[in-house]
mmCIF file of C-alpha atoms and ligand atoms in Angstrom:
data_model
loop_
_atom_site.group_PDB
_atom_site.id
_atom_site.type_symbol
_atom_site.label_atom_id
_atom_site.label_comp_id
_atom_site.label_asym_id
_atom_site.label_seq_id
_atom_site.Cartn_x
_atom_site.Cartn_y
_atom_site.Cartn_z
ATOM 1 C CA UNK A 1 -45.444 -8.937 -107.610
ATOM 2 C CA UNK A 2 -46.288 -8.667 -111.266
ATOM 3 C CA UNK A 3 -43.259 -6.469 -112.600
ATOM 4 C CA UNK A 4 -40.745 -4.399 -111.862
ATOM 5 C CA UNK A 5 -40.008 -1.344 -114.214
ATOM 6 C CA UNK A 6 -36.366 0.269 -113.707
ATOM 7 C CA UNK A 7 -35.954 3.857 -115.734
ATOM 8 C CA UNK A 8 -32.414 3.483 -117.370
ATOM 9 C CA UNK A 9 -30.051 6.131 -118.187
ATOM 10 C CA UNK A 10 -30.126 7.710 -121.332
ATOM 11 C CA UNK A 11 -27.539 10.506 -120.970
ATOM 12 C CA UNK A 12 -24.969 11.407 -118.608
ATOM 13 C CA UNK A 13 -24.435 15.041 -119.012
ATOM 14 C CA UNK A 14 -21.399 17.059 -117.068
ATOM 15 C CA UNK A 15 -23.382 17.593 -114.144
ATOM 16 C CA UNK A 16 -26.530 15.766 -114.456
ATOM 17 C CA UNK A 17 -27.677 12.263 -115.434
ATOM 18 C CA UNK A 18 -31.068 11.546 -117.064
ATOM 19 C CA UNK A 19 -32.987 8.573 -116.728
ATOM 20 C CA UNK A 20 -36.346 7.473 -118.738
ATOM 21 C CA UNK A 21 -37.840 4.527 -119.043
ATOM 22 C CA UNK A 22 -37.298 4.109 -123.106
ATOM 23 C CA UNK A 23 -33.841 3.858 -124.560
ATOM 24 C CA UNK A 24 -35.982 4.827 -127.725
ATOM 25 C CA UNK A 25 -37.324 8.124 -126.777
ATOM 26 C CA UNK A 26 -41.346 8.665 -127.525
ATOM 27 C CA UNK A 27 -41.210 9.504 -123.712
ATOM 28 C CA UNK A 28 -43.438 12.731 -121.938
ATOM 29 C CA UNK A 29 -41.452 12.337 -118.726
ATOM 30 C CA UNK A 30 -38.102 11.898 -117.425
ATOM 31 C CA UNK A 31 -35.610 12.041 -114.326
ATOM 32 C CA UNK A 32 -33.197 15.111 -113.694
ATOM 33 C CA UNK A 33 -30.834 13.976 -111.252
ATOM 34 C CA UNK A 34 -28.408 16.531 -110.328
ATOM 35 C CA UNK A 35 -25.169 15.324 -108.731
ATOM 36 C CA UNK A 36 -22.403 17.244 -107.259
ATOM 37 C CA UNK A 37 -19.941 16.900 -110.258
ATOM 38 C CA UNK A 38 -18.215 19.487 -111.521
ATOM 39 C CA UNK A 39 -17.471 21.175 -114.495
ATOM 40 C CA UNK A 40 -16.251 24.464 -115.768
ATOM 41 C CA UNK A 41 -15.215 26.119 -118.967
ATOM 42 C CA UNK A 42 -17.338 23.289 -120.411
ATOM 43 C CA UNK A 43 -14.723 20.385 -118.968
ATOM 44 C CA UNK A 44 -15.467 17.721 -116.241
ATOM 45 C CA UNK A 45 -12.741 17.844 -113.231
ATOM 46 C CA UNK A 46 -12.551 14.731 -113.479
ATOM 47 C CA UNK A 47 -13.566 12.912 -110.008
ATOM 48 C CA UNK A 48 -14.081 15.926 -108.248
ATOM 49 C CA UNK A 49 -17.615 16.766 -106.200
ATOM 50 C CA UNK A 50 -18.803 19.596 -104.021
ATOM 51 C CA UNK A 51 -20.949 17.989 -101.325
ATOM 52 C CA UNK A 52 -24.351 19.214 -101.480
ATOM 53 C CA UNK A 53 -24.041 21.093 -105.089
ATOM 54 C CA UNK A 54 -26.804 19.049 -107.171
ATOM 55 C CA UNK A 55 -29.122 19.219 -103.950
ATOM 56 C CA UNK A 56 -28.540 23.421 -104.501
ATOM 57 C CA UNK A 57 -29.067 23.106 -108.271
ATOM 58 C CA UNK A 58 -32.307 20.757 -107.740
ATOM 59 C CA UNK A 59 -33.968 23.097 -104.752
ATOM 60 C CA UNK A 60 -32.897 26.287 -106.957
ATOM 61 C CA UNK A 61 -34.229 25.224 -110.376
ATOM 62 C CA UNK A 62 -37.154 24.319 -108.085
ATOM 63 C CA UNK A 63 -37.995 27.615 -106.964
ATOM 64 C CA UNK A 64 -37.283 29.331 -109.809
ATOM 65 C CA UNK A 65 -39.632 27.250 -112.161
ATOM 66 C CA UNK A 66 -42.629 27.315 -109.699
ATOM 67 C CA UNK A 67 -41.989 31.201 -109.067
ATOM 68 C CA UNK A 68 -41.789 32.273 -112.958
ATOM 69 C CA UNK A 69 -44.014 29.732 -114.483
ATOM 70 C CA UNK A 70 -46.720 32.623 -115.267
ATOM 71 C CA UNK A 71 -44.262 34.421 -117.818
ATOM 72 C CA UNK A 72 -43.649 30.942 -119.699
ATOM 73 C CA UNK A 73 -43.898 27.349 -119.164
ATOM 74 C CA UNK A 74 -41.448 25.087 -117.868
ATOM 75 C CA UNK A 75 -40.872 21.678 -117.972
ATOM 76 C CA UNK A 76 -40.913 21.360 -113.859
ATOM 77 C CA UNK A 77 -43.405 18.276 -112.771
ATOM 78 C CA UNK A 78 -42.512 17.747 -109.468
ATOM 79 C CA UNK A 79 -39.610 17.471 -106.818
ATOM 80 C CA UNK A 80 -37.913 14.201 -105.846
ATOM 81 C CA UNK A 81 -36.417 13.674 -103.066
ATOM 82 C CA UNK A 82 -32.825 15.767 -102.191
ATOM 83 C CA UNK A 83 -31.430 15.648 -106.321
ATOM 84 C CA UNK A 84 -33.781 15.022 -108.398
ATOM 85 C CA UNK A 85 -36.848 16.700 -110.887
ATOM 86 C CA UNK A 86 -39.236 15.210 -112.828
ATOM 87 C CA UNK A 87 -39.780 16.815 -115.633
ATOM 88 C CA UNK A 88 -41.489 16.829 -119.408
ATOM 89 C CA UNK A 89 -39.361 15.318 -121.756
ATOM 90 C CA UNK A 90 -39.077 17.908 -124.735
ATOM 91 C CA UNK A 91 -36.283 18.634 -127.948
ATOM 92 C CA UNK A 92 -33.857 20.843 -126.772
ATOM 93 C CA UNK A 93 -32.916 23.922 -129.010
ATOM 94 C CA UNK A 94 -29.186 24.219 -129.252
ATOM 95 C CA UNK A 95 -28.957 27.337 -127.890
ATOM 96 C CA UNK A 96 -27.683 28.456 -124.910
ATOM 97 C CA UNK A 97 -29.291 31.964 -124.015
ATOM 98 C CA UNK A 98 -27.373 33.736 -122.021
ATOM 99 C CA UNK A 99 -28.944 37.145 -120.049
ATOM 100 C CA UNK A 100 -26.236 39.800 -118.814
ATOM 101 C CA UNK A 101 -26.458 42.721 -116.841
ATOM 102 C CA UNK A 102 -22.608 43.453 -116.416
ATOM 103 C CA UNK A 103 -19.774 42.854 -118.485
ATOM 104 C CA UNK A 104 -17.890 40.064 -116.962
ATOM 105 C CA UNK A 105 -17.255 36.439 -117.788
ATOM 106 C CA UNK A 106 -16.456 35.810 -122.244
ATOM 107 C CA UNK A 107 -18.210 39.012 -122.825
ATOM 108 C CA UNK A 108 -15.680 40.834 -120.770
ATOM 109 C CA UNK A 109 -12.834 38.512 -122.528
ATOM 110 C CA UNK A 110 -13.655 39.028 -125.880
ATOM 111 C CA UNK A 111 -14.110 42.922 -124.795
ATOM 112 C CA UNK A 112 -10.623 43.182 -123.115
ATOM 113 C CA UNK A 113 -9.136 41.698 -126.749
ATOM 114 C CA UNK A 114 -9.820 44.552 -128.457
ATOM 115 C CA UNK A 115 -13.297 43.392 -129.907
ATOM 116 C CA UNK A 116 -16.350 45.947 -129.587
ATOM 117 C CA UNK A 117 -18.819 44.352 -131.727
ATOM 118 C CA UNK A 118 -19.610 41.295 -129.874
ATOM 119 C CA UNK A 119 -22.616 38.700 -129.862
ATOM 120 C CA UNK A 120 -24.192 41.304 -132.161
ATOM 121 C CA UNK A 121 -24.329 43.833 -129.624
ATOM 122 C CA UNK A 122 -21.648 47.060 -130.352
ATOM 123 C CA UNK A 123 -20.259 48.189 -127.229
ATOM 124 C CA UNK A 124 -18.250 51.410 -126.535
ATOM 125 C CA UNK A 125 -14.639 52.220 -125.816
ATOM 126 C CA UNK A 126 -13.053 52.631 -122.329
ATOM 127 C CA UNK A 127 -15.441 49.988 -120.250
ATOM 128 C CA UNK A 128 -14.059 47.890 -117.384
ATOM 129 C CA UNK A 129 -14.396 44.795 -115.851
ATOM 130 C CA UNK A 130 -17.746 44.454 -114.109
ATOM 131 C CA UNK A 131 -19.564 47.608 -115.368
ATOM 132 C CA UNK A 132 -23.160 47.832 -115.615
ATOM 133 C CA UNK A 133 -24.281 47.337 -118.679
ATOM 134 C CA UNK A 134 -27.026 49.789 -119.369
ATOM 135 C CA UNK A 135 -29.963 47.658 -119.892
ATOM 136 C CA UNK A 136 -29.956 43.617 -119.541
ATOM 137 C CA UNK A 137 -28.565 42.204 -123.129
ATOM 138 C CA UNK A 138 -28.682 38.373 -124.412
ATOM 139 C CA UNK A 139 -25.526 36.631 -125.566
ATOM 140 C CA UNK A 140 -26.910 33.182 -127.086
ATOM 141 C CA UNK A 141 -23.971 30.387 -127.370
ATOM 142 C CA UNK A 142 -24.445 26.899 -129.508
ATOM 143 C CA UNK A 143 -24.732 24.255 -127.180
ATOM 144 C CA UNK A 144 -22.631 21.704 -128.133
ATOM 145 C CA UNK A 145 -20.714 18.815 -127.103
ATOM 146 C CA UNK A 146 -16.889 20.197 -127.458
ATOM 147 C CA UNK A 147 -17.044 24.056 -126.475
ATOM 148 C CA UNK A 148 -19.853 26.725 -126.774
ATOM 149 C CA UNK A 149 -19.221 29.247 -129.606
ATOM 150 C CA UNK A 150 -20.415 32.767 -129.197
ATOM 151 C CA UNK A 151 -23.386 33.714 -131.857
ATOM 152 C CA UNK A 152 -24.543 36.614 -133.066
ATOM 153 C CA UNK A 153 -28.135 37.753 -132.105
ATOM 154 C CA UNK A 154 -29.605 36.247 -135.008
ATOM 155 C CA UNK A 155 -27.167 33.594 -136.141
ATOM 156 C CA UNK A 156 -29.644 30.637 -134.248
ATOM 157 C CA UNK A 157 -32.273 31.669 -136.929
ATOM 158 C CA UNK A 158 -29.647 31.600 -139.917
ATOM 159 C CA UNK A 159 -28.330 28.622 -139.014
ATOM 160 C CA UNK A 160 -32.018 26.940 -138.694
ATOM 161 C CA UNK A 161 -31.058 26.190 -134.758
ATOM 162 C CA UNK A 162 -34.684 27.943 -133.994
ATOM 163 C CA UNK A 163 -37.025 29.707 -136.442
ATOM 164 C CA UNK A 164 -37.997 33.193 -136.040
ATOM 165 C CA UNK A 165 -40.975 33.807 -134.013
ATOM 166 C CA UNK A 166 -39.936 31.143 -131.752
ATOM 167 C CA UNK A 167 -36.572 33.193 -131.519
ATOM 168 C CA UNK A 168 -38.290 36.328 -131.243
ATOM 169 C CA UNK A 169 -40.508 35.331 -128.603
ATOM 170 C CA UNK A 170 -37.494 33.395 -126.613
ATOM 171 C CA UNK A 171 -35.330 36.717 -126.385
ATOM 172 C CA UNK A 172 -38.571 38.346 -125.232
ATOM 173 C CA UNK A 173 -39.134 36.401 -122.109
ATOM 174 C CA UNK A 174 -35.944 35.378 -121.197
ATOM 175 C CA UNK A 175 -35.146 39.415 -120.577
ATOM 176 C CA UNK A 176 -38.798 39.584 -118.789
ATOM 177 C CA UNK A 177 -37.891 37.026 -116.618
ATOM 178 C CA UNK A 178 -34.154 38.034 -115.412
ATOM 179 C CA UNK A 179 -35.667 41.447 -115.218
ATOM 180 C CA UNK A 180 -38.459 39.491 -112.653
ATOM 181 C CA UNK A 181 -35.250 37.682 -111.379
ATOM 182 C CA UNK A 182 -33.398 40.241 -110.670
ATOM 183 C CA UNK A 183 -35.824 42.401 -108.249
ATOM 184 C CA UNK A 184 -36.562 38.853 -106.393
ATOM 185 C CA UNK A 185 -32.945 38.249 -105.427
ATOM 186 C CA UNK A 186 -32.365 42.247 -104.759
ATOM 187 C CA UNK A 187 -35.033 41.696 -101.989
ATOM 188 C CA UNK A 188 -33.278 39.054 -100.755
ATOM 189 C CA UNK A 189 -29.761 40.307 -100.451
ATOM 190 C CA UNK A 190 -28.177 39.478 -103.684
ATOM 191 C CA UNK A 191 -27.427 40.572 -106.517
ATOM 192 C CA UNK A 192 -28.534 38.767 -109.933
ATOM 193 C CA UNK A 193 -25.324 39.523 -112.588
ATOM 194 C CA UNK A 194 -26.085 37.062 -115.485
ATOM 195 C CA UNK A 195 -27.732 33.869 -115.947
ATOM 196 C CA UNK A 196 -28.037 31.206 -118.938
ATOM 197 C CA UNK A 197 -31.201 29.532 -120.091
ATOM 198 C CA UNK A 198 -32.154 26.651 -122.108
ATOM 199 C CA UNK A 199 -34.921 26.379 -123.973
ATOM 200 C CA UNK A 200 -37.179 23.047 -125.178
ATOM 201 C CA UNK A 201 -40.140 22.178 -127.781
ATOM 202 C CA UNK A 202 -42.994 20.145 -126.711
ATOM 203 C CA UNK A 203 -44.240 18.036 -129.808
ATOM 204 C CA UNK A 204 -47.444 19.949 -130.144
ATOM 205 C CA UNK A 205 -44.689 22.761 -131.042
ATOM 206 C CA UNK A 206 -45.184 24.655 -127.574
ATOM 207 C CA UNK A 207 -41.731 26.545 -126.403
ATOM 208 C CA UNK A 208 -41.036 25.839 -122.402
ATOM 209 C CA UNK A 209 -38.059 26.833 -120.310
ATOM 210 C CA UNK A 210 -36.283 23.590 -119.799
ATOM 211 C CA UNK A 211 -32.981 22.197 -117.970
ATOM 212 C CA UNK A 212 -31.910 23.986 -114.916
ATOM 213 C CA UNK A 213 -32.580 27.932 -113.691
ATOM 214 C CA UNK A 214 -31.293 30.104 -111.284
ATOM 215 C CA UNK A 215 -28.721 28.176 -109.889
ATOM 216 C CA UNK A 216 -25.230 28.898 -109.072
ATOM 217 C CA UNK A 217 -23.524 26.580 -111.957
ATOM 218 C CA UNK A 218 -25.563 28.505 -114.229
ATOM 219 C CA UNK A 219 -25.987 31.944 -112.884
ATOM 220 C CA UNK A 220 -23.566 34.311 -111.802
ATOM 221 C CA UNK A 221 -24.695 36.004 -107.590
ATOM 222 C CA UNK A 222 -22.852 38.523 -105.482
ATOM 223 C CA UNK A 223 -23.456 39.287 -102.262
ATOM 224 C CA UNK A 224 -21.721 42.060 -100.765
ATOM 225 C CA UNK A 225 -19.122 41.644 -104.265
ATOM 226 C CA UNK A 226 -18.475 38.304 -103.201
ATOM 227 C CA UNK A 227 -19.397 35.164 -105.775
ATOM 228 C CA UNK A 228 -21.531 32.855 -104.440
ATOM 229 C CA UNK A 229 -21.153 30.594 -107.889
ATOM 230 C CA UNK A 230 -19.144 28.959 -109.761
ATOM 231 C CA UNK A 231 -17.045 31.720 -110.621
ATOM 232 C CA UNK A 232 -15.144 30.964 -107.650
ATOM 233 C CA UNK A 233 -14.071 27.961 -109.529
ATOM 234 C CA UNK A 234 -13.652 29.563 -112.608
ATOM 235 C CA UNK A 235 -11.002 32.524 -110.684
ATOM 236 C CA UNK A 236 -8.912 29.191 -109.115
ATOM 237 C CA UNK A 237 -8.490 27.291 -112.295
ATOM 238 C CA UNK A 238 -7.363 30.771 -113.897
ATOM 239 C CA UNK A 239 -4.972 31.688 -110.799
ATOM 240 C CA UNK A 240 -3.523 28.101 -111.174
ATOM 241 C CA UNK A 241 -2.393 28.422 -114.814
ATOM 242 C CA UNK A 242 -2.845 24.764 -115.492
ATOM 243 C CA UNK A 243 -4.430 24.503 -118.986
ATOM 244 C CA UNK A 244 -5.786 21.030 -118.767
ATOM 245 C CA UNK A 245 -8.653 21.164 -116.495
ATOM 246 C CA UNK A 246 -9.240 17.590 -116.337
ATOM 247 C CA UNK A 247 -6.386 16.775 -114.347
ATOM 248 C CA UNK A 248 -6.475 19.856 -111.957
ATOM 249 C CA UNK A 249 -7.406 18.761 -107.950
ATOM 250 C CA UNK A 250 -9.247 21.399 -106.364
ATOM 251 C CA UNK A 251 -7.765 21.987 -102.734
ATOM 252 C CA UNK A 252 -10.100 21.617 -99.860
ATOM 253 C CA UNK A 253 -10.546 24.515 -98.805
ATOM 254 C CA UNK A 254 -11.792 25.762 -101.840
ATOM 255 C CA UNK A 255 -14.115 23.097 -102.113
ATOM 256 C CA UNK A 256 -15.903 23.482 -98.535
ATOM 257 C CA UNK A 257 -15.860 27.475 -99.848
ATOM 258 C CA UNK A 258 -17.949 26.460 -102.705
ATOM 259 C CA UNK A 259 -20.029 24.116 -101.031
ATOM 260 C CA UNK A 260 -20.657 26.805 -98.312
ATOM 261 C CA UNK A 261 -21.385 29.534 -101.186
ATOM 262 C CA UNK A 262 -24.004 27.320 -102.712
ATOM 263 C CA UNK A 263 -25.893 26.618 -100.242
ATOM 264 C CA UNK A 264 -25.968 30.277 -98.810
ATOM 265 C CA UNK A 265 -27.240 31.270 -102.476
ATOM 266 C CA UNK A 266 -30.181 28.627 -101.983
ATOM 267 C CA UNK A 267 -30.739 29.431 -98.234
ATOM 268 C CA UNK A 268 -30.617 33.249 -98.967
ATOM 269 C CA UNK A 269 -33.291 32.541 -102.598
ATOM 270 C CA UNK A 270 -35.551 29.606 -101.336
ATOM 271 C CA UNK A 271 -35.394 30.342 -97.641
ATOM 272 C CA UNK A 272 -35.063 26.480 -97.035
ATOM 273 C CA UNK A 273 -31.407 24.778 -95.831
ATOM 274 C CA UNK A 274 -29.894 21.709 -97.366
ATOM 275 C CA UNK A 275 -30.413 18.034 -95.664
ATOM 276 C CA UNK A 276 -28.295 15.174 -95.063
ATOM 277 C CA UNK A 277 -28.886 12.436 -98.376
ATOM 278 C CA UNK A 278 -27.613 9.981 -99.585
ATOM 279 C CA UNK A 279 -26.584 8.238 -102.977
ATOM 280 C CA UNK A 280 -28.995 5.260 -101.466
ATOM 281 C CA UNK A 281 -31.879 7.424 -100.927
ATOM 282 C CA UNK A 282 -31.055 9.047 -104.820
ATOM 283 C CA UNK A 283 -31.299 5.375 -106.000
ATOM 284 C CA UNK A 284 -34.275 4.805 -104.250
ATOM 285 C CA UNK A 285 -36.287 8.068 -105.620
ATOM 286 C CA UNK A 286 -35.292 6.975 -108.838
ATOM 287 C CA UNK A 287 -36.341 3.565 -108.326
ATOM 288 C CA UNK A 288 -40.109 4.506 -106.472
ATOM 289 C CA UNK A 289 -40.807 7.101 -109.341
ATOM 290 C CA UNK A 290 -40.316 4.700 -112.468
ATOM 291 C CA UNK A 291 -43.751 4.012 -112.362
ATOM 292 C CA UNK A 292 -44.764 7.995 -113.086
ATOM 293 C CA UNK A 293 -42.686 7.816 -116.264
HETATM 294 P P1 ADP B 301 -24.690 18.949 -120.359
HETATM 295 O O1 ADP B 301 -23.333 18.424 -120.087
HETATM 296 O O2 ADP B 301 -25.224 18.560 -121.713
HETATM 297 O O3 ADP B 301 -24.852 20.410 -120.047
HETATM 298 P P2 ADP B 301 -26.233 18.410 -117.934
HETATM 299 O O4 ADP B 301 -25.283 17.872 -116.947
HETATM 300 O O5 ADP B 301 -26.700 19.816 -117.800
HETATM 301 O O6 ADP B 301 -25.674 18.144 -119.404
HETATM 302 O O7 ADP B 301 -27.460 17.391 -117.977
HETATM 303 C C1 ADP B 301 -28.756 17.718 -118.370
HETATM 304 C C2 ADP B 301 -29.013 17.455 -119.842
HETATM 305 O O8 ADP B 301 -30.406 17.213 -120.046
HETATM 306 C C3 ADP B 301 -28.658 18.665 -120.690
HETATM 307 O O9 ADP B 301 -28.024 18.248 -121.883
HETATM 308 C C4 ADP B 301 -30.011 19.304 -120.978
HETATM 309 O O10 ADP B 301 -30.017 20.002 -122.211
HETATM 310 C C5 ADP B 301 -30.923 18.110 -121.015
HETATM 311 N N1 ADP B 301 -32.299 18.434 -120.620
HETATM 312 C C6 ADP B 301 -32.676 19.277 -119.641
HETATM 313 N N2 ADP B 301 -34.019 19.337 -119.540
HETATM 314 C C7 ADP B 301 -34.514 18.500 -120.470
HETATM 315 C C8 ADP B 301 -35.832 18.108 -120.875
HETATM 316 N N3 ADP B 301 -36.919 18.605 -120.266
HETATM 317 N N4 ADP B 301 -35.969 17.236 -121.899
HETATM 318 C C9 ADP B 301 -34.866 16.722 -122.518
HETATM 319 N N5 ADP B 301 -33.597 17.035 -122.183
HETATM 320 C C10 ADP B 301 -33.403 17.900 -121.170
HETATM 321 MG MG1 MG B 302 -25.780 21.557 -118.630
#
């Protein structure tokens, strides 16, 4: 044997961890690796999983990047195993873009408190819950460390998050491809109500789609009205009234619900059916791929 590289991790986000093998950056590829943590309204529940979710997020953001790639680049290499992606390393712009067709979720909030000019978008009086908007809009959020803050439409360029054409051409195709989205997942059965997209520079200056896509932590599906997302999560910890999501337990029932609802969403999208893993076999991927970083 002559050496043994091990990729180490270089950031453990809510959901995912991401390994490389440079602490230092300078790197063109790196390892997704989705687990089955939780998180909602931007918090960790702390020590809670859904068995199978990051196998659901990997197959999803999968499918999603291979199926759109001809409306814009992604950062999608190649599938690993059960959990994770390898993908191009790139600089992520701090903006979460966010494509609605309905108003539900902080839109709807910030609606039902009286406000009708919201993410730059004026809405009229007398709306409810749920109702179609009547074409697809963008609500773009800061992504930040402690709590998303709603922009305005152009706020990412005034605050120098992204400059303009890139900005331009970002709200562009991500309504082309929820529009694309959309019809997919109506011929399948479900219906496609928002979803939230990150975007990433490569450092010849090239914008890709980056991160995750299409998946139920960061889309909202119905199917016959019901939520097969993480809304389901979002309703309980509501319902519940505790304010410190942290600490809150999910009950089991609730938890084989959203398991089940996940992987119907990625049966019902990708046609293909989750499979036993294990955090060995993760380790392992990891491990055997070091040498394609
Ligand atoms: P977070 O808690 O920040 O949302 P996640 O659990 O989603 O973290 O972990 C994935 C992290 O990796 C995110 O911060 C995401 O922006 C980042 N990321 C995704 N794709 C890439 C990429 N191609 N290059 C660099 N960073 C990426
Ligand atoms: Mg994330």
């Amino acid at each position: 044997m002559h050496s043994i590289e091990f990729p180490i991790k270089i950031y453990t986000g809510k959901v995912k961890d991401v390994f490389s093998l440079s602490r230092f950056g300078g790197v063109s590829k790196i390892l997704l690796v989705a687990t089955d943590r939780i998180s909602a309204f931007d918090q960790i529940l702390e020590g809670q999983s859904i068995p199978y979710k990051g196998q659901v997020i990997t197959a999803l953001s999968e499918f999603w990047f291979q199926t759109l790639n001809d409306i814009i680049a992604n950062h999608f290499i190649d599938r690993i195993g059960t959990n994770t992606l390898l993908v191009r390393s790139c600089e992520i712009i701090p903006v979460e873009v966010i494509v609605r067709s309905c108003i539900v979720g902080s839109l709807w909030a910030l609606y039902e408190s009286g406000e009708r000019e919201i993410y730059g978008h004026s809405f009229p009086d007398g709306l409810q819950k749920g109702d179609l908007l009547p074409e697809p809009i963008i609500t773009p959020t800061t992504k930040a460390a402690a709590g998303d803050e709603p922009l305005e439409l152009d706020d990412p360029i005034k605050r120098g998050l992204v400059g303009y054409m890139d900005w331009e051409y970002i709200k562009e195709v991500s309504l082309e491809l929820f529009n694309v989205a959309q019809k997919l997942t109506a011929d399948k059965g479900l219906e496609l109500v928002d979803w939230k997209l990150e975007f990433g520079r490569l450092n010849d200056g090239t914008i890709i789609l980056a991160d995750e896509m299409g998946t139920p932590d960061s889309s909202r599906f119905l199917v016959d009205g019901n939520h097969l997302d993480k809304e389901l999560i979002r309703f309980y910890i509501k319902n519940s009234g505790i304010t410190d999501v942290s600490l809150l337990k999910l009950p089991l029932d609730l938890i084989t619900k959203v398991s089940m609802a996940y992987q119907l969403a990625m049966s019902l999208i990708t046609g293909k059916h989750v499979v036993p893993y294990s955090t060995r076999q993760v380790l392992c991927d990891i491990a055997y791929y070091a040498g394609d970083l």
